[in-house]
Amino acid sequence: NGSGKTRLSKKFKQLVAPKNAGSVAEEQAEQSLSKILYYNAFTEDLFYWDNDLKRDAEPILKIQPNKFTDWILKDQGQDLNIVTNFQHYTNQNLTPWFNAEYKTKDQNDNEINIQAFSEVMFSLEGEYRGFPSYLKISKSEESNFIWCIFYSLLEMVIDILSVPDPNERETDQFNQLEYVFIDDPVTSLDENHLIELAVDLAGLIKRAPSNLKFIITTHNPLFLNVLFNELNKPECYLLEQSDNGFELLPERGHPNICFSYHLYLKQILEKAVDENRIEKYHFTLLRNLYEKTALFLGYPKWSDLLPDDKQVYLKRIINFTSHSTLSNETVPKPNSEEKRIVKFLLDHLLNKYGYWRQEKQHG
């Protein structure tokens, strides 16, 4: 997180299909009819919760007025597909309900018209039989719901473009589409559903016409590894911060080599040791690396991997990784001895438990 993925999606969109300055909703509204179809964090800005606690009203997920969701829901009738996809990746009993058009009154007792497909309510069936109950879903479920709106659209688009002869397609609205940019799809899913989502997305990409290009960004190693394996691509790219902004670095080979989180921790710690820039947070990273290694190797406790005098080293790490109880408490910097402990424990873990280490070049 924080590496610039969302900014990259915005820059790419502006490069491929520049538009006059406007709101996010206006950009989203026209995206389906341009050269690029994209999903990023700004897509979620079209949705917000209306929690009227004063009237004890049911929680409603509101959809900001925009042509994008109107086009998907009203014109293309994708509401049932969205519900199906959402339940598939979450819970079969958790049901979204899109509103029909209705009239109500505002705070001044004036009659107002509520457009169809501008509100969503969620019910969990089977829990209170005979008593309709609507609930506010979790943030991860909300993100998943919004993703399913885009995913349902993408399924429909690829089905249409898979017809080779443009004259035989049910619509020509997507004939100019060149790119699909997906910035960090739902990674708050549990591992099983996350793997399934990666496999399903890869399946869509593989049956899309070859002239339709996909750019997908993620900070989730599992999602990347599954997607990479399914697509069988020769390389991926790492987006890294640099002094002058951001760099997109090509990485050949399997992303396990360049992206897996435990190897990323190892890389950060080795660099800190080599440059003698060890800070308090490096103890947290070291502990995290021990935890992930212990989990992979089947040890019941990460402290089992520590060298002799385990309790001594365990106490040092615990002291440096415990959260401060006072916000104004001064956090001491590691002294020379503590820095040596970081190096010693890192070397111990890498050497004893089979981590591959690249030989350093001399001269």
Coordinates of C-alpha atoms in Angstrom, one line a residue:
N1 CA 0.0 0.0 0.0
G2 CA 1.1 3.6 -0.6
S3 CA 3.3 2.8 -3.6
G4 CA 1.2 4.8 -6.0
K5 CA -1.0 2.2 -7.7
T6 CA -4.1 4.4 -7.7
R7 CA -2.2 7.4 -9.0
L8 CA -0.8 5.2 -11.7
S9 CA -4.3 4.1 -12.8
K10 CA -5.4 7.8 -13.0
K11 CA -2.3 8.8 -15.0
F12 CA -2.7 5.9 -17.4
K13 CA -6.4 6.7 -17.9
Q14 CA -5.6 10.4 -18.6
L15 CA -2.9 9.4 -21.1
V16 CA -5.1 6.9 -23.0
A17 CA -8.4 8.8 -22.9
P18 CA -7.8 12.4 -21.7
K19 CA -10.9 14.4 -20.8
N20 CA -11.7 17.8 -19.6
A21 CA -11.3 18.4 -15.8
G22 CA -14.4 17.1 -14.0
S23 CA -15.5 15.2 -11.0
V24 CA -14.7 11.6 -10.3
A25 CA -18.3 10.7 -11.0
E26 CA -18.2 12.4 -14.4
E27 CA -15.1 10.5 -15.3
Q28 CA -16.6 7.2 -14.2
A29 CA -19.8 7.9 -16.1
E30 CA -18.1 8.0 -19.5
Q31 CA -15.4 5.4 -19.0
S32 CA -17.4 2.5 -20.6
L33 CA -17.7 4.3 -23.9
S34 CA -14.1 5.3 -24.2
K35 CA -10.8 3.5 -24.9
I36 CA -10.4 2.4 -21.3
L37 CA -12.5 0.7 -18.7
Y38 CA -11.0 1.1 -15.2
Y39 CA -11.6 0.2 -11.6
N40 CA -9.8 1.9 -8.7
A41 CA -10.3 3.4 -5.3
F42 CA -12.3 6.3 -6.8
T43 CA -15.0 3.9 -7.9
E44 CA -16.0 3.4 -4.3
D45 CA -16.5 7.2 -3.9
L46 CA -19.8 6.7 -5.9
F47 CA -21.2 4.9 -2.9
Y48 CA -21.9 6.1 0.7
W49 CA -24.1 5.0 3.6
D50 CA -27.2 6.8 4.8
N51 CA -27.5 6.0 8.5
D52 CA -30.5 8.0 9.7
L53 CA -30.2 7.2 13.4
K54 CA -32.8 9.8 14.4
R55 CA -35.6 8.0 12.5
D56 CA -34.1 4.6 13.3
A57 CA -34.2 4.0 9.6
E58 CA -32.7 0.9 8.0
P59 CA -29.1 1.3 6.7
I60 CA -29.1 2.2 3.0
L61 CA -26.1 2.2 0.7
K62 CA -26.7 5.2 -1.5
I63 CA -25.3 5.5 -5.1
Q64 CA -24.3 9.0 -6.1
P65 CA -26.1 10.1 -9.3
N66 CA -23.9 9.1 -12.2
K67 CA -24.2 7.7 -15.7
F68 CA -21.8 4.8 -15.1
T69 CA -24.0 2.8 -12.6
D70 CA -27.2 3.9 -14.4
W71 CA -25.8 2.5 -17.6
I72 CA -24.9 -0.8 -15.9
L73 CA -28.0 -1.2 -13.9
K74 CA -30.8 0.4 -15.9
D75 CA -29.6 0.1 -19.5
Q76 CA -27.8 -3.2 -19.3
G77 CA -29.9 -4.8 -16.5
Q78 CA -26.9 -6.3 -14.7
D79 CA -28.5 -6.2 -11.2
L80 CA -29.2 -10.0 -11.0
N81 CA -25.7 -10.8 -12.2
I82 CA -24.2 -8.4 -9.6
V83 CA -26.2 -10.2 -6.8
T84 CA -25.1 -13.6 -8.1
N85 CA -21.4 -12.6 -8.2
F86 CA -21.6 -10.9 -4.8
Q87 CA -23.2 -13.9 -3.1
H88 CA -20.7 -16.2 -4.8
Y89 CA -17.7 -14.4 -3.2
T90 CA -19.3 -13.7 0.2
N91 CA -22.4 -15.5 1.5
Q92 CA -25.3 -17.1 -0.3
N93 CA -27.7 -15.8 2.3
L94 CA -26.5 -12.1 2.1
T95 CA -28.6 -10.5 -0.5
P96 CA -28.4 -7.0 -2.0
W97 CA -31.7 -5.3 -2.9
F98 CA -31.8 -2.5 -5.4
N99 CA -34.7 -0.1 -5.0
A100 CA -37.5 0.6 -7.4
E101 CA -38.5 4.2 -8.1
Y102 CA -40.5 5.7 -5.3
K103 CA -41.7 8.9 -3.7
T104 CA -40.9 10.2 -0.2
K105 CA -40.8 13.5 1.7
D106 CA -37.8 15.5 2.7
Q107 CA -37.2 17.3 6.0
N108 CA -39.4 20.2 4.8
D109 CA -42.2 17.8 4.0
N110 CA -41.8 18.3 0.3
E111 CA -42.4 15.3 -2.0
I112 CA -39.3 14.1 -3.7
N113 CA -38.8 11.3 -6.3
I114 CA -36.1 8.6 -5.6
Q115 CA -34.8 7.2 -8.8
A116 CA -34.6 3.4 -9.3
F117 CA -31.2 1.8 -8.7
S118 CA -30.0 4.7 -6.5
E119 CA -30.1 2.7 -3.2
V120 CA -29.1 -0.7 -2.0
M121 CA -30.2 -2.5 1.1
F122 CA -28.8 -5.8 2.4
S123 CA -30.6 -8.6 4.2
L124 CA -29.3 -11.8 5.8
E125 CA -31.8 -14.5 5.2
G126 CA -32.4 -17.5 7.5
E127 CA -31.4 -15.7 10.7
Y128 CA -34.8 -14.1 11.6
R129 CA -37.5 -16.0 9.7
G130 CA -40.6 -14.0 9.2
F131 CA -38.9 -10.8 10.3
P132 CA -37.3 -8.8 7.4
S133 CA -34.0 -7.5 8.7
Y134 CA -31.7 -5.2 6.9
L135 CA -28.1 -4.6 8.0
K136 CA -25.1 -2.5 7.3
I137 CA -22.5 -4.8 5.8
S138 CA -18.8 -4.7 6.7
K139 CA -16.3 -2.5 4.8
S140 CA -14.8 -5.5 3.1
E141 CA -18.2 -6.8 2.0
E142 CA -19.0 -3.3 0.7
S143 CA -15.8 -3.2 -1.3
N144 CA -16.6 -6.7 -2.6
F145 CA -20.1 -5.5 -3.7
I146 CA -18.7 -2.5 -5.6
W147 CA -16.1 -4.7 -7.2
C148 CA -18.9 -7.1 -8.3
I149 CA -20.6 -4.3 -10.1
F150 CA -17.5 -3.7 -12.2
Y151 CA -16.8 -7.5 -12.6
S152 CA -20.3 -8.1 -13.9
L153 CA -19.8 -5.3 -16.4
L154 CA -16.4 -6.8 -17.4
E155 CA -18.0 -10.2 -17.9
M156 CA -20.6 -8.7 -20.2
V157 CA -18.1 -6.7 -22.2
I158 CA -15.9 -9.7 -22.8
D159 CA -18.9 -11.8 -23.9
I160 CA -19.7 -9.1 -26.4
L161 CA -16.2 -8.6 -27.7
S162 CA -15.6 -12.4 -28.0
V163 CA -17.9 -12.4 -31.1
P164 CA -15.3 -12.1 -33.9
D165 CA -17.4 -10.2 -36.4
P166 CA -18.2 -6.7 -35.0
N167 CA -21.3 -6.6 -37.2
E168 CA -22.8 -9.6 -35.3
R169 CA -22.2 -8.1 -31.8
E170 CA -25.3 -7.1 -29.8
T171 CA -23.9 -3.6 -29.4
D172 CA -21.0 -1.6 -30.9
Q173 CA -20.4 0.4 -27.7
F174 CA -17.3 -1.5 -26.9
N175 CA -15.7 -1.7 -30.3
Q176 CA -13.2 1.1 -29.4
L177 CA -12.2 -0.4 -26.1
E178 CA -8.5 -1.0 -25.9
Y179 CA -7.5 -1.2 -22.2
V180 CA -8.9 -2.6 -18.9
F181 CA -7.1 -1.2 -15.8
I182 CA -7.9 -2.9 -12.5
D183 CA -6.3 -1.3 -9.5
D184 CA -6.2 -3.5 -6.5
P185 CA -9.4 -5.6 -6.8
V186 CA -10.9 -7.0 -3.6
T187 CA -8.1 -8.3 -1.5
S188 CA -10.1 -8.2 1.7
L189 CA -11.6 -11.6 0.8
D190 CA -10.6 -14.8 2.7
E191 CA -7.9 -16.8 1.0
N192 CA -10.2 -19.3 -0.7
H193 CA -12.4 -16.7 -2.3
L194 CA -9.3 -14.6 -3.2
I195 CA -7.8 -17.5 -5.0
E196 CA -11.1 -18.2 -6.8
L197 CA -11.4 -14.5 -7.8
A198 CA -7.9 -14.6 -9.2
V199 CA -8.6 -17.7 -11.2
D200 CA -12.0 -16.3 -12.5
L201 CA -10.4 -13.0 -13.5
A202 CA -7.6 -14.9 -15.3
G203 CA -10.2 -16.9 -17.1
L204 CA -11.9 -13.7 -18.3
I205 CA -8.6 -12.3 -19.5
K206 CA -7.7 -15.5 -21.4
R207 CA -11.0 -15.5 -23.3
A208 CA -10.9 -11.8 -24.1
P209 CA -9.9 -10.8 -27.6
S210 CA -6.1 -10.5 -27.9
N211 CA -6.3 -6.8 -28.9
L212 CA -7.8 -6.0 -25.5
K213 CA -5.0 -5.2 -23.0
F214 CA -5.2 -5.6 -19.2
I215 CA -3.2 -3.8 -16.5
I216 CA -3.8 -5.2 -13.0
T217 CA -2.1 -3.8 -9.8
T218 CA -2.2 -5.3 -6.4
H219 CA -0.3 -5.3 -3.1
N220 CA -1.5 -8.8 -2.2
P221 CA 1.2 -11.5 -2.9
L222 CA -1.3 -14.4 -2.9
F223 CA -3.5 -12.7 -5.5
L224 CA -0.5 -11.9 -7.7
N225 CA 1.0 -15.4 -7.5
V226 CA -2.3 -17.1 -8.4
L227 CA -2.9 -14.6 -11.3
F228 CA 0.7 -14.9 -12.5
N229 CA 0.5 -18.7 -12.5
E230 CA -2.9 -18.7 -14.3
L231 CA -1.8 -16.3 -17.0
N232 CA 1.7 -17.8 -17.4
K233 CA 3.3 -14.5 -18.3
P234 CA 7.1 -14.2 -18.6
E235 CA 7.4 -11.2 -16.3
C236 CA 5.6 -8.8 -13.9
Y237 CA 6.4 -5.3 -12.7
L238 CA 7.1 -3.8 -9.3
L239 CA 6.0 -0.2 -8.6
E240 CA 8.5 1.4 -6.2
Q241 CA 8.9 4.8 -4.8
S242 CA 12.1 6.7 -5.8
D243 CA 13.6 10.0 -4.9
N244 CA 12.0 11.6 -8.0
G245 CA 8.6 9.9 -7.7
F246 CA 7.9 6.3 -8.7
E247 CA 9.5 3.7 -10.8
L248 CA 7.9 0.7 -12.6
L249 CA 10.6 -2.0 -12.6
P250 CA 10.3 -5.2 -14.8
E251 CA 10.9 -8.4 -12.9
R252 CA 11.4 -11.6 -14.9
G253 CA 10.4 -14.9 -13.5
H254 CA 7.9 -16.0 -10.9
P255 CA 6.7 -13.2 -8.6
N256 CA 7.5 -15.4 -5.6
I257 CA 11.1 -14.3 -6.3
C258 CA 10.4 -10.6 -6.4
F259 CA 7.2 -10.0 -4.5
S260 CA 6.4 -12.5 -1.7
Y261 CA 6.1 -10.6 1.5
H262 CA 8.6 -12.6 3.5
L263 CA 11.2 -12.0 0.9
Y264 CA 10.4 -8.4 0.8
L265 CA 10.9 -8.3 4.6
K266 CA 14.2 -10.1 4.2
Q267 CA 15.3 -7.5 1.6
I268 CA 14.5 -4.5 3.8
L269 CA 16.3 -6.0 6.8
E270 CA 19.4 -6.9 4.8
K271 CA 19.5 -3.4 3.4
A272 CA 19.2 -1.8 6.8
V273 CA 22.0 -4.0 8.2
D274 CA 24.3 -3.3 5.3
E275 CA 23.8 0.4 5.5
N276 CA 23.8 0.4 9.4
R277 CA 20.4 2.2 9.4
I278 CA 18.6 0.0 11.8
E279 CA 15.6 1.6 13.5
K280 CA 13.0 0.5 16.1
Y281 CA 10.6 -0.7 13.4
H282 CA 13.2 -3.2 12.0
F283 CA 12.6 -5.3 15.2
T284 CA 8.9 -5.5 14.2
L285 CA 9.9 -6.6 10.7
L286 CA 12.4 -9.1 12.1
R287 CA 9.7 -10.6 14.3
N288 CA 7.3 -10.7 11.4
L289 CA 9.8 -12.6 9.3
Y290 CA 10.3 -15.1 12.1
E291 CA 6.6 -15.5 12.4
K292 CA 6.1 -16.2 8.7
T293 CA 9.0 -18.6 8.6
A294 CA 7.7 -20.5 11.7
L295 CA 4.2 -20.7 10.2
F296 CA 5.6 -22.1 6.9
L297 CA 7.8 -24.6 8.6
G298 CA 5.1 -25.8 11.0
Y299 CA 6.6 -24.5 14.3
P300 CA 4.0 -23.9 17.0
K301 CA 5.8 -20.7 18.2
W302 CA 8.0 -18.3 16.2
S303 CA 10.3 -18.1 19.2
D304 CA 11.2 -21.7 18.7
L305 CA 13.4 -20.5 15.8
L306 CA 15.5 -18.3 18.0
P307 CA 19.1 -19.4 18.8
D308 CA 20.2 -20.5 22.3
D309 CA 19.2 -18.3 25.2
K310 CA 15.8 -17.9 23.5
Q311 CA 14.2 -16.1 26.4
V312 CA 16.9 -13.4 26.3
Y313 CA 16.4 -12.7 22.6
L314 CA 12.6 -13.1 22.9
K315 CA 12.6 -10.4 25.6
R316 CA 14.6 -8.0 23.5
I317 CA 12.3 -8.4 20.5
I318 CA 9.1 -8.2 22.6
N319 CA 10.4 -5.0 24.3
F320 CA 11.0 -3.3 20.9
T321 CA 7.9 -4.5 19.2
S322 CA 5.4 -3.8 22.0
H323 CA 3.0 -0.9 21.3
S324 CA 3.5 2.1 23.5
T325 CA 0.6 2.8 25.9
L326 CA 1.2 6.5 26.0
S327 CA 1.1 8.6 22.8
N328 CA 3.7 11.0 24.1
E329 CA 6.1 8.3 25.3
T330 CA 9.6 8.7 23.8
V331 CA 10.6 5.8 21.6
P332 CA 14.3 5.1 22.1
K333 CA 16.5 4.4 19.1
P334 CA 18.4 1.1 19.0
N335 CA 21.9 1.3 20.5
S336 CA 24.9 -0.4 18.9
E337 CA 24.3 -3.7 20.9
E338 CA 20.7 -3.8 19.8
K339 CA 21.7 -3.3 16.2
R340 CA 24.1 -6.2 16.4
I341 CA 21.3 -8.3 17.8
V342 CA 19.2 -7.6 14.7
K343 CA 22.1 -8.6 12.4
F344 CA 22.8 -11.7 14.5
L345 CA 19.2 -12.9 14.5
L346 CA 18.7 -12.2 10.8
D347 CA 21.8 -14.1 9.9
H348 CA 20.7 -16.9 12.2
L349 CA 17.3 -17.2 10.6
L350 CA 18.6 -17.0 7.0
N351 CA 21.5 -19.4 7.5
K352 CA 19.8 -22.1 9.7
Y353 CA 16.5 -22.3 7.9
G354 CA 17.5 -22.5 4.3
Y355 CA 17.0 -19.0 2.9
W356 CA 18.8 -18.5 -0.4
R357 CA 21.4 -15.7 -0.2
Q358 CA 22.9 -14.0 -3.1
E359 CA 26.7 -13.7 -3.0
K360 CA 27.9 -10.2 -2.7
Q361 CA 30.1 -8.8 -5.5
H362 CA 33.6 -7.6 -4.4
G363 CA 35.8 -5.3 -6.3

